[in-house]
Amino acid sequence: MPDDLKRIMSMLVSVLWTMDPAEDGWRRYVTLLMDGLNPTAASPLSHPAPPLLRRPQT
């Protein structure tokens, strides 16, 4: 799970630009994420987390 946190945060941050900052639309995605991370709904993952690729610095 710790290896997935960077990607999970990136997914959340990537939708921010699609919303009005004055609205609370971001809360929908946090709720979806939290529901998805709920241990009572958890099942074993079929594959390990893939390596995190980084873009070359230019």
XYZ file of C-alpha atoms in Angstrom:
58
model
C 0.000 0.000 0.000
C 2.697 2.631 0.749
C 4.033 2.233 -2.797
C 0.597 3.161 -4.126
C 0.190 6.399 -2.163
C 2.066 8.582 -4.662
C -0.188 7.389 -7.448
C -3.337 7.743 -5.377
C -2.412 11.325 -4.482
C -1.592 12.054 -8.128
C -5.014 10.784 -9.160
C -6.707 13.087 -6.664
C -4.612 16.106 -7.607
C -5.133 15.501 -11.330
C -8.882 16.198 -11.100
C -8.555 19.469 -9.174
C -8.143 21.631 -12.284
C -11.509 20.372 -13.592
C -13.433 21.964 -10.710
C -14.330 25.399 -9.498
C -12.046 26.085 -6.498
C -14.928 27.787 -4.693
C -16.997 24.587 -4.808
C -16.633 21.440 -2.710
C -16.586 19.046 -5.702
C -13.224 17.653 -4.631
C -14.928 16.115 -1.610
C -16.697 13.644 -3.924
C -13.368 12.181 -5.028
C -11.976 12.026 -1.520
C -15.128 10.154 -0.467
C -14.807 7.728 -3.398
C -11.171 7.147 -2.503
C -11.884 6.606 1.174
C -14.688 4.168 0.368
C -12.332 2.297 -1.935
C -9.695 2.062 0.795
C -12.197 0.751 3.345
C -10.709 -2.441 4.847
C -14.102 -4.143 5.078
C -14.401 -3.961 1.295
C -10.795 -4.946 0.649
C -9.773 -7.911 -1.430
C -6.295 -9.170 -2.288
C -4.635 -7.297 -5.136
C -3.842 -9.395 -8.170
C -0.501 -7.727 -8.963
C 2.191 -5.866 -7.029
C 2.501 -2.122 -7.483
C 4.492 -1.361 -10.627
C 7.667 0.708 -10.314
C 7.121 4.439 -10.265
C 8.600 5.961 -13.407
C 9.951 9.467 -13.222
C 10.164 11.923 -16.071
C 13.681 12.984 -16.963
C 14.512 16.437 -15.674
C 15.122 18.923 -18.481
